[in-house]
Each structure stands twice: as C-alpha cells, then as structure tokens.
Short mmCIF file of N, CA and C in Angstrom, two decimals:
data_model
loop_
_atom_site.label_atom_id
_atom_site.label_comp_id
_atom_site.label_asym_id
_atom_site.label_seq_id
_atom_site.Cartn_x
_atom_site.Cartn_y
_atom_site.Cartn_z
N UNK K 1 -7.29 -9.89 10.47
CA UNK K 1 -6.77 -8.97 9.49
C UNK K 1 -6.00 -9.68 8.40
N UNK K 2 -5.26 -10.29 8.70
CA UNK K 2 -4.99 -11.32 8.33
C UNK K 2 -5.31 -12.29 6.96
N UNK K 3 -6.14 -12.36 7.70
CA UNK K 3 -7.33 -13.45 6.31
C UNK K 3 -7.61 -12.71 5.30
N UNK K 4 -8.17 -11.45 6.00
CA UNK K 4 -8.97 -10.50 4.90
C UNK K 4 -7.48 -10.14 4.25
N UNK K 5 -6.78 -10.13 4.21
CA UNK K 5 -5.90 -9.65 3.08
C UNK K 5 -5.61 -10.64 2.34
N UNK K 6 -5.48 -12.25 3.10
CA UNK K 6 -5.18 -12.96 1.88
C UNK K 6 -6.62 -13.20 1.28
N UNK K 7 -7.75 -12.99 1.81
CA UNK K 7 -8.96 -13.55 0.74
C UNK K 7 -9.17 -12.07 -0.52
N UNK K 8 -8.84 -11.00 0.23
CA UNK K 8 -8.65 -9.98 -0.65
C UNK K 8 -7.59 -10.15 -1.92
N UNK K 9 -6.27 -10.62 -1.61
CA UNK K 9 -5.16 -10.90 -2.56
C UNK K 9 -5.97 -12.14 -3.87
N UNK K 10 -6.40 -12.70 -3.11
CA UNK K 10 -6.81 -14.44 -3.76
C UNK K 10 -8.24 -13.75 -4.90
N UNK K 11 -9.02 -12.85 -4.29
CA UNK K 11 -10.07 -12.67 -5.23
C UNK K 11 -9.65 -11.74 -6.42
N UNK K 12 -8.38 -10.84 -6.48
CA UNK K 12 -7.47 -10.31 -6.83
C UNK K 12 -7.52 -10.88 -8.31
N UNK K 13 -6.42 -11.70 -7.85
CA UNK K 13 -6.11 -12.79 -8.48
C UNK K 13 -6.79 -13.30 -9.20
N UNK K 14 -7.86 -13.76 -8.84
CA UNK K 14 -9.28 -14.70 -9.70
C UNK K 14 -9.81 -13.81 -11.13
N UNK K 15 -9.94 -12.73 -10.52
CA UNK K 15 -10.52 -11.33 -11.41
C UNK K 15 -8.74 -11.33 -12.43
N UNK K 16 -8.09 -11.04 -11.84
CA UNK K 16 -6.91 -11.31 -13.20
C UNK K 16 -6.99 -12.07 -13.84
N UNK K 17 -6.97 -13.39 -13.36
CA UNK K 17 -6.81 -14.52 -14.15
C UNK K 17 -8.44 -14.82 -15.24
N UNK K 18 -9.28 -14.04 -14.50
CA UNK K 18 -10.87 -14.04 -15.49
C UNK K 18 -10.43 -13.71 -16.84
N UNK K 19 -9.83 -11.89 -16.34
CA UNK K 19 -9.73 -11.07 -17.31
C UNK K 19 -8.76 -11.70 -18.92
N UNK K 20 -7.74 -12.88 -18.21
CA UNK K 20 -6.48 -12.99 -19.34
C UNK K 20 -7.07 -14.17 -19.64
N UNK K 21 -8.43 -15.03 -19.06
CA UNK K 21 -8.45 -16.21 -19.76
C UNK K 21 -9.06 -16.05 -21.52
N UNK K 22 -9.91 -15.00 -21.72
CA UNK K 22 -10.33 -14.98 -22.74
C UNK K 22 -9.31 -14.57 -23.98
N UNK K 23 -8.26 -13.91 -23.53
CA UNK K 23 -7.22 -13.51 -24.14
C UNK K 23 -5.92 -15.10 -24.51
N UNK K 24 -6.03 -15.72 -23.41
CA UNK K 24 -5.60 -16.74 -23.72
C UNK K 24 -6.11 -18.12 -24.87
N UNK K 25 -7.03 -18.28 -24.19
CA UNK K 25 -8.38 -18.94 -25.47
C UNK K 25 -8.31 -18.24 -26.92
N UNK K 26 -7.88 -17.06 -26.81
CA UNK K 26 -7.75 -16.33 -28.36
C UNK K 26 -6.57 -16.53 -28.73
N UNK K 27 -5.94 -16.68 -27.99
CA UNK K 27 -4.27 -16.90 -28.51
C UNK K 27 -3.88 -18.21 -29.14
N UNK K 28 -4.38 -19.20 -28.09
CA UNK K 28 -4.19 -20.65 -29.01
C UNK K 28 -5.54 -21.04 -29.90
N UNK K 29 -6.33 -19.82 -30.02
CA UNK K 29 -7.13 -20.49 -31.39
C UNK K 29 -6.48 -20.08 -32.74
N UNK K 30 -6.10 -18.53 -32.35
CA UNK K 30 -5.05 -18.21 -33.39
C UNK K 30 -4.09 -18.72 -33.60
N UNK K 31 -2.79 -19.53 -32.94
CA UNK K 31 -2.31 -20.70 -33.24
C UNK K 31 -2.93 -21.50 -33.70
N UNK K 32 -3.66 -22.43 -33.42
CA UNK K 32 -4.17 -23.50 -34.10
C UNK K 32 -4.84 -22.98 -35.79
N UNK K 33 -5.07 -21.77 -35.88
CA UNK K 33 -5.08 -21.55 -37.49
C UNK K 33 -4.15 -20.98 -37.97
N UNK K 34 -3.35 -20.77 -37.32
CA UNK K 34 -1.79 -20.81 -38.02
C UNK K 34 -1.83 -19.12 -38.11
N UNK K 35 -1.91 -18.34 -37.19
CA UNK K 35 -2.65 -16.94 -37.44
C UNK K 35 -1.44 -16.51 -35.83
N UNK K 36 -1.23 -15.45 -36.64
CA UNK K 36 0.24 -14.60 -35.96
C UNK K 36 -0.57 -12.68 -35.27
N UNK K 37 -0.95 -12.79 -34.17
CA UNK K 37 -1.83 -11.40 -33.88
C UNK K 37 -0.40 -10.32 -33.76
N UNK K 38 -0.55 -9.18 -34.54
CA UNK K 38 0.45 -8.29 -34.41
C UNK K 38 0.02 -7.66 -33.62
N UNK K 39 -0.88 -6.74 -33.23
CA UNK K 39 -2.01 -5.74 -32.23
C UNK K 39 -3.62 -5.75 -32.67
N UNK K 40 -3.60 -6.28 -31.39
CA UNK K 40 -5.45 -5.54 -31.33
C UNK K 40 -6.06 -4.70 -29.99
N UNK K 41 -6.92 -4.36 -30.08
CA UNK K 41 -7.41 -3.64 -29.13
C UNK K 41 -9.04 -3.76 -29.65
N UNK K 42 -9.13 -5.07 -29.11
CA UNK K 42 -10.42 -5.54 -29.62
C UNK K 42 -11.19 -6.80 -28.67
N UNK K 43 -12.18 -6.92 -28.56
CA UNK K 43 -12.77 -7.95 -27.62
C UNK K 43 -12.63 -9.50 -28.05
N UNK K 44 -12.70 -10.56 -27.12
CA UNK K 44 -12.28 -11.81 -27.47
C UNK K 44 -13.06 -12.56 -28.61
N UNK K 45 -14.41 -12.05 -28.48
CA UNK K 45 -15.43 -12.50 -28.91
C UNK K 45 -15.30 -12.37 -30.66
N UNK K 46 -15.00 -10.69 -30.99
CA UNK K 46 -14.68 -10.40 -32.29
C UNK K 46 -14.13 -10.73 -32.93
N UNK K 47 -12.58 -10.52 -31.84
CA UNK K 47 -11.43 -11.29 -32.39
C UNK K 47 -11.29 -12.88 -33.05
N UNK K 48 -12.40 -13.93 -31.98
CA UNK K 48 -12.31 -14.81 -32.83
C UNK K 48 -13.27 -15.31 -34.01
N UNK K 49 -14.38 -13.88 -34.22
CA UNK K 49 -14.84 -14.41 -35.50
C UNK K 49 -14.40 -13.42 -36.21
N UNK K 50 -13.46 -12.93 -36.05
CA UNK K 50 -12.46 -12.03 -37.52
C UNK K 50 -11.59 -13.69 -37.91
N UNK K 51 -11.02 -14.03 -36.85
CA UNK K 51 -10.15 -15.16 -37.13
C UNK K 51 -10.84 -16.47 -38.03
N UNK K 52 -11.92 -17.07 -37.22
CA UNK K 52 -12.62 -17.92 -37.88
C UNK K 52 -13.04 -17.43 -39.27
N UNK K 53 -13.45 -16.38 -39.54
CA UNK K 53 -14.15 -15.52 -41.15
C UNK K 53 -12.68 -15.74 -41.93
N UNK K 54 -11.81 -15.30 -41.42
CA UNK K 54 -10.71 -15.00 -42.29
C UNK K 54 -10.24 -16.54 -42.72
N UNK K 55 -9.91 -17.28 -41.66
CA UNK K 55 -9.71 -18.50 -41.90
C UNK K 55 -10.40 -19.12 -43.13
N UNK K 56 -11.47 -19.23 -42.86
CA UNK K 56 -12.88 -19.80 -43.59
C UNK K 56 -12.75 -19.26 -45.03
N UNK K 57 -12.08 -18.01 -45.33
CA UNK K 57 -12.28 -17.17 -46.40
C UNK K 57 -10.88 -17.94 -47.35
N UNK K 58 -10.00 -18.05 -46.77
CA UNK K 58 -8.86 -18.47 -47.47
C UNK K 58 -8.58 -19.96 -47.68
N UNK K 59 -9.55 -21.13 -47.11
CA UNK K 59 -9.87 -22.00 -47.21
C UNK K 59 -10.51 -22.35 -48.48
N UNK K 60 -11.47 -21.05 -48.51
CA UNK K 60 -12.63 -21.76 -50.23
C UNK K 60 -11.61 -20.93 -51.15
N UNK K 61 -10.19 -20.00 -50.79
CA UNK K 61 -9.75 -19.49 -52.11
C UNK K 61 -8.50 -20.17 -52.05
N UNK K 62 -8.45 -21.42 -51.53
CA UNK K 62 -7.43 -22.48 -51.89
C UNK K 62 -8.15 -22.78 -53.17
N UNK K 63 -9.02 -22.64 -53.69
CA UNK K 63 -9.80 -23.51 -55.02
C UNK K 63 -8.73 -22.58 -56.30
N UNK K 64 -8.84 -23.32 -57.56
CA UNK K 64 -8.82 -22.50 -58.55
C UNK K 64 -8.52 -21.70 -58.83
N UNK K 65 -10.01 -21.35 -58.70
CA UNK K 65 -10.13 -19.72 -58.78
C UNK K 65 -10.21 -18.87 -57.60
N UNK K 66 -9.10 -18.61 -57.58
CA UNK K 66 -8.28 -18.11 -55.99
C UNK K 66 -8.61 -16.49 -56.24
N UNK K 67 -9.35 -16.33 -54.74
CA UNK K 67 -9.46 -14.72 -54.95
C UNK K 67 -8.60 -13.92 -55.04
N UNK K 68 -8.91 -12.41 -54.85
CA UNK K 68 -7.48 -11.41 -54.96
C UNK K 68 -7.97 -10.87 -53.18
N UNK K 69 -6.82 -10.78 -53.01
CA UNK K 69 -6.82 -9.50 -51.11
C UNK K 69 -8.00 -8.64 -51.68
N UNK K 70 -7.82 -8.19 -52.10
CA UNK K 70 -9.31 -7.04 -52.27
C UNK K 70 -10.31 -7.55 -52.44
N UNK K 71 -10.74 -8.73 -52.90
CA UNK K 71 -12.48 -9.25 -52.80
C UNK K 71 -12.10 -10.33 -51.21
N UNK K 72 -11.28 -10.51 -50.45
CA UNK K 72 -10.64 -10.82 -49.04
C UNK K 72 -11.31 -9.50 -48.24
N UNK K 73 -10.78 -8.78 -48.38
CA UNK K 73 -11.00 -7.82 -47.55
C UNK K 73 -12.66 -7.28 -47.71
N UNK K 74 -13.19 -7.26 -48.83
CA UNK K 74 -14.47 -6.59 -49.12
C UNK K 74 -15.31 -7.37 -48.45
N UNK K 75 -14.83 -8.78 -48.47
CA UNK K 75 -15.83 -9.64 -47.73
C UNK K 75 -15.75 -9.86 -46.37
N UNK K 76 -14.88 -9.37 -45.77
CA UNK K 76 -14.58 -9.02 -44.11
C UNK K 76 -14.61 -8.14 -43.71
N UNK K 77 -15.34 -6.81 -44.44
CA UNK K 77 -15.64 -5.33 -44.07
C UNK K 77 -17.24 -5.91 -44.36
N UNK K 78 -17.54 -6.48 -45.15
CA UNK K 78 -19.19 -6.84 -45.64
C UNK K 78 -19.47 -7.83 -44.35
N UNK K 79 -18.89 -8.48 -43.88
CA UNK K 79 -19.17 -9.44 -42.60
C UNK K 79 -19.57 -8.22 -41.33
N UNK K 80 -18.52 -7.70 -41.15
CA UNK K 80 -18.50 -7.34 -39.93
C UNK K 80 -19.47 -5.87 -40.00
N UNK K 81 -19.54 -5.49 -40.95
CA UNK K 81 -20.64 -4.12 -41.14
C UNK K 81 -22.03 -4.83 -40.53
N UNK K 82 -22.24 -5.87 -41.33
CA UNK K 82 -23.54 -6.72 -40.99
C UNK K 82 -23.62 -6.93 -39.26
N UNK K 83 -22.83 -8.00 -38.95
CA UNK K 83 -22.77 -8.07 -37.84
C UNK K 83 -22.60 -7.33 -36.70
N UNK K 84 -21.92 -6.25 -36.90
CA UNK K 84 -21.56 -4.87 -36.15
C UNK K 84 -21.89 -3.57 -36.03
N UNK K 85 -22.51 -3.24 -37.21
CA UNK K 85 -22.55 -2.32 -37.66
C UNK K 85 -21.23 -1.37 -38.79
N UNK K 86 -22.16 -0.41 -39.15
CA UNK K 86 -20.94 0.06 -40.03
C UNK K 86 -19.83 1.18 -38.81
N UNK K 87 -18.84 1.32 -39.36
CA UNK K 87 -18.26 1.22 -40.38
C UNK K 87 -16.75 0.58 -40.24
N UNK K 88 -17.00 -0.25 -40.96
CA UNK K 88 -15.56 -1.14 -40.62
C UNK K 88 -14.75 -1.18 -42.22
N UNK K 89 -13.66 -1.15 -41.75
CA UNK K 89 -12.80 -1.38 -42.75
C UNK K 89 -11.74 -2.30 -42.75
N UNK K 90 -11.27 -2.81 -44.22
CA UNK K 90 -10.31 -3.65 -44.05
C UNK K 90 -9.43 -3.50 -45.29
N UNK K 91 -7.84 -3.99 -44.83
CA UNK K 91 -6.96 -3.61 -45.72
C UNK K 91 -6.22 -5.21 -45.73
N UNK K 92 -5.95 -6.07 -47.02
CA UNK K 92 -5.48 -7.10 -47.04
C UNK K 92 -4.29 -7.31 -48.10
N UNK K 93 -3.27 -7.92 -47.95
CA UNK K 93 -2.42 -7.61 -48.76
C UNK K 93 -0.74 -8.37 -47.90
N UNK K 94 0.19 -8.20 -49.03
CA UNK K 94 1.29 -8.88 -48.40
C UNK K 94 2.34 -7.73 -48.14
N UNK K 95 2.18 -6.58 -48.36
CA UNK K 95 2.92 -5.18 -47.91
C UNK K 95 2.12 -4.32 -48.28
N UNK K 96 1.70 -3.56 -47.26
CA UNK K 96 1.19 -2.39 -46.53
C UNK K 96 1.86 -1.61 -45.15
N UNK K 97 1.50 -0.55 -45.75
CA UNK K 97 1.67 0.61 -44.76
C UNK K 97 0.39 1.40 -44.01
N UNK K 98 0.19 1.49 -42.67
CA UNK K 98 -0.62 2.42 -42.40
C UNK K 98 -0.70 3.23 -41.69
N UNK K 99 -1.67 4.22 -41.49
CA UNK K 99 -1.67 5.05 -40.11
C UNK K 99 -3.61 5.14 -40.24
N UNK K 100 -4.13 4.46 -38.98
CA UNK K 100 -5.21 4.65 -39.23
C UNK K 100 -5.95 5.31 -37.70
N UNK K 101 -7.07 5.69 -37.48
CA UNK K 101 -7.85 6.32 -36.29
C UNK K 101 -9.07 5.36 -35.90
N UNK K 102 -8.92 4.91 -35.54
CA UNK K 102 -10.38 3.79 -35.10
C UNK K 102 -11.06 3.80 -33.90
N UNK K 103 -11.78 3.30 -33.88
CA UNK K 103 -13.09 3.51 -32.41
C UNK K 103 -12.48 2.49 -31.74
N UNK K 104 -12.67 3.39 -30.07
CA UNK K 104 -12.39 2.06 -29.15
C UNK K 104 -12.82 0.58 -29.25
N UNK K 105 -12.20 -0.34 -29.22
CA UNK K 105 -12.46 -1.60 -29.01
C UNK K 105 -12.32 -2.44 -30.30
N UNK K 106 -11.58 -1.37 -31.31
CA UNK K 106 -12.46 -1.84 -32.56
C UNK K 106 -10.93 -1.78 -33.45
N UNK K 107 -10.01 -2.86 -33.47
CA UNK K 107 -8.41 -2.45 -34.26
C UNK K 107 -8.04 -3.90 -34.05
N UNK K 108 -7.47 -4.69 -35.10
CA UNK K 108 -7.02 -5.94 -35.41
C UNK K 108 -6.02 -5.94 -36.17
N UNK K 109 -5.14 -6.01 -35.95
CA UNK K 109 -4.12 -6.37 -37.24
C UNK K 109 -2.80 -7.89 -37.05
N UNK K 110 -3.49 -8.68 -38.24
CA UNK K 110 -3.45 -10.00 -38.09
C UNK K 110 -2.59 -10.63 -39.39
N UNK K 111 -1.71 -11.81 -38.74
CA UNK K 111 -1.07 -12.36 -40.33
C UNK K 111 -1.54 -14.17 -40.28
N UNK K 112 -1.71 -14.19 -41.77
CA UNK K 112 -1.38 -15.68 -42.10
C UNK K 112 -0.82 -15.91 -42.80
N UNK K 113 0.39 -16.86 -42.97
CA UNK K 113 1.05 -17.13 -44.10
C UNK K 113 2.02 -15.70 -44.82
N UNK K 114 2.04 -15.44 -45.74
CA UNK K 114 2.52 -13.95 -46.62
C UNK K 114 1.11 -13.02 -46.28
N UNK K 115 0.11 -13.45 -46.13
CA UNK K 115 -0.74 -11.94 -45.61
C UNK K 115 -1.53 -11.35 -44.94
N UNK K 116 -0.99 -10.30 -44.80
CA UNK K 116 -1.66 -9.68 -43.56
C UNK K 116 -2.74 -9.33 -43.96
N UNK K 117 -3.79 -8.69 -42.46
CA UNK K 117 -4.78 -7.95 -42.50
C UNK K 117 -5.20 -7.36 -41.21
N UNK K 118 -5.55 -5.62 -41.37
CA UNK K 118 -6.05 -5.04 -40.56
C UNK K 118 -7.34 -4.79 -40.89
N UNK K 119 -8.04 -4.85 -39.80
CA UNK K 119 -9.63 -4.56 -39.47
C UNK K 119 -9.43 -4.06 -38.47
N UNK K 120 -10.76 -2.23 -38.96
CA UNK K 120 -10.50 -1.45 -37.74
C UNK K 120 -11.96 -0.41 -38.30
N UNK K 121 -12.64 -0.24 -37.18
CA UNK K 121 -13.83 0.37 -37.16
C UNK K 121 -13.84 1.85 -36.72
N UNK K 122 -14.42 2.40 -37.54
CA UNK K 122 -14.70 4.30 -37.16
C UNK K 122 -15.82 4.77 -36.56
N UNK K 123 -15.93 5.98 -36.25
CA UNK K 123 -17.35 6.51 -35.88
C UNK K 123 -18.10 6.69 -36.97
N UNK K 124 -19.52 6.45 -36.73
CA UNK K 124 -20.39 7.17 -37.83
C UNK K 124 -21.29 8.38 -37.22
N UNK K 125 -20.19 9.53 -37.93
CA UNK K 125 -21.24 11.37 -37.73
C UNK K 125 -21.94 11.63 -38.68
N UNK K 126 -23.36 11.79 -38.62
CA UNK K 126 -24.30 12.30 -39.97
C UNK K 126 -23.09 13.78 -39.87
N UNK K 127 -23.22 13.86 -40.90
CA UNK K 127 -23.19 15.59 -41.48
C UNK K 127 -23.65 16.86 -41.38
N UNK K 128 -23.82 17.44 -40.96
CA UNK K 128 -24.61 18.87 -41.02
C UNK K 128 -24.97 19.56 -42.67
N UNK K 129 -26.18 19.54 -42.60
CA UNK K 129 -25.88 20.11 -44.07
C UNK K 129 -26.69 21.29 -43.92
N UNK K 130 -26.28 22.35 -44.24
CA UNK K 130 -27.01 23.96 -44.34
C UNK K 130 -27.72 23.73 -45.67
N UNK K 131 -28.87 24.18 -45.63
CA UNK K 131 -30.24 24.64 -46.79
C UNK K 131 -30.02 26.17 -46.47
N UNK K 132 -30.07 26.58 -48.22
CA UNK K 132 -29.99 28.07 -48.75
C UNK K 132 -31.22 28.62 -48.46
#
C-alpha cells in the first residue's frame, strides 16, 4: 500500500512538473529578450512566437525609419490572423487602458522597454441576415 502511494505521489509530481516546464522555458525566453509578461492565458507555443514576432519587429524598427505602435501592432494581428486564424487583435502603445472579452486560450499582455502590448483573440459568428 505503501508503494502505491508513493509511486502514485511521484507520478503526481512528474505530470506537475510536465505541466510548469513549458511555462518555465517561456519565462526565461522572455527574459532573455528583455520582455516583462503581465498576464496571459495562452499556450507556450504562441506565447513564444508572439514573443519572438514582437522581438523581431522592434529589431528592424531600430533602423531610421522607425515604425509607429500602430503599423507594430497591424503587423502582429496580420501574423497571427495568418497563422491562427482570424480574429486577433492587437493594441501597442506606451499607455493604454483596457477592458477586453477574448476566446479561451487566446490573451497576452506583454512589455518591452516603454511598450506594451496586448494580443487577444475573439470568436468568429457569421451573422444572421433576414431577406425581405
């Protein structure tokens, strides 16, 4: 009886420690790009190519001709629509306020440096439309 509780406790355990490794791996990649996670409720996988995209994005607008948050964001709602489907949205900027409703699995809100950004995905309902 005995055993079976500690091999029960121990596989326990294993399955915890599964579940937080991917969460961990996301944590120090976001450190290592210098990236501060405020909340997500989002999978590891996403999470780190929101991180890598975003990264990548503010890298080529170290140039020059430095983008604005809004062609930032258009191009990380245009990423992830592609890759995900629609409908994703994104809000980028160095003060914002929000209140938003998003689909399970699907809510990021992330800082680098002075700015933030949330990415957060909705349902898509066709419409009903009545003919006269």
């Amino acid at each position: 009886m005995e055993v079976e509780k500690s091999d029960s406790g121990r596989k326990r355990k294993e399955i915890e420690e599964h579940s937080r490794a991917p969460d961990a791996k996301v944590a120090a990649m976001a450190a290592s790009l210098g990236i501060q996670v405020r909340s997500a409720e989002m999978s590891a996988v996403i999470q780190e190519r929101a991180f890598r995209y975003t990264a990548a994005l503010l890298a080529a607008a170290a140039t020059p001709t430095r983008r604005k948050p809004t062609d930032i964001a258009f191009s990380i709602k245009k990423e992830f629509d592609a890759a995900y489907g629609p409908a994703w949205h994104c809000v980028v900027g160095k003060s914002f306020g929000s209140f938003v409703t998003h689909s399970r699995g699907g809510f990021l809100y992330f800082s680098i440096g002075n700015l933030s950004f949330l990415l957060f995905k909705t349902a898509v309902r066709p419409v009903a439309v009545s003919v006269p």
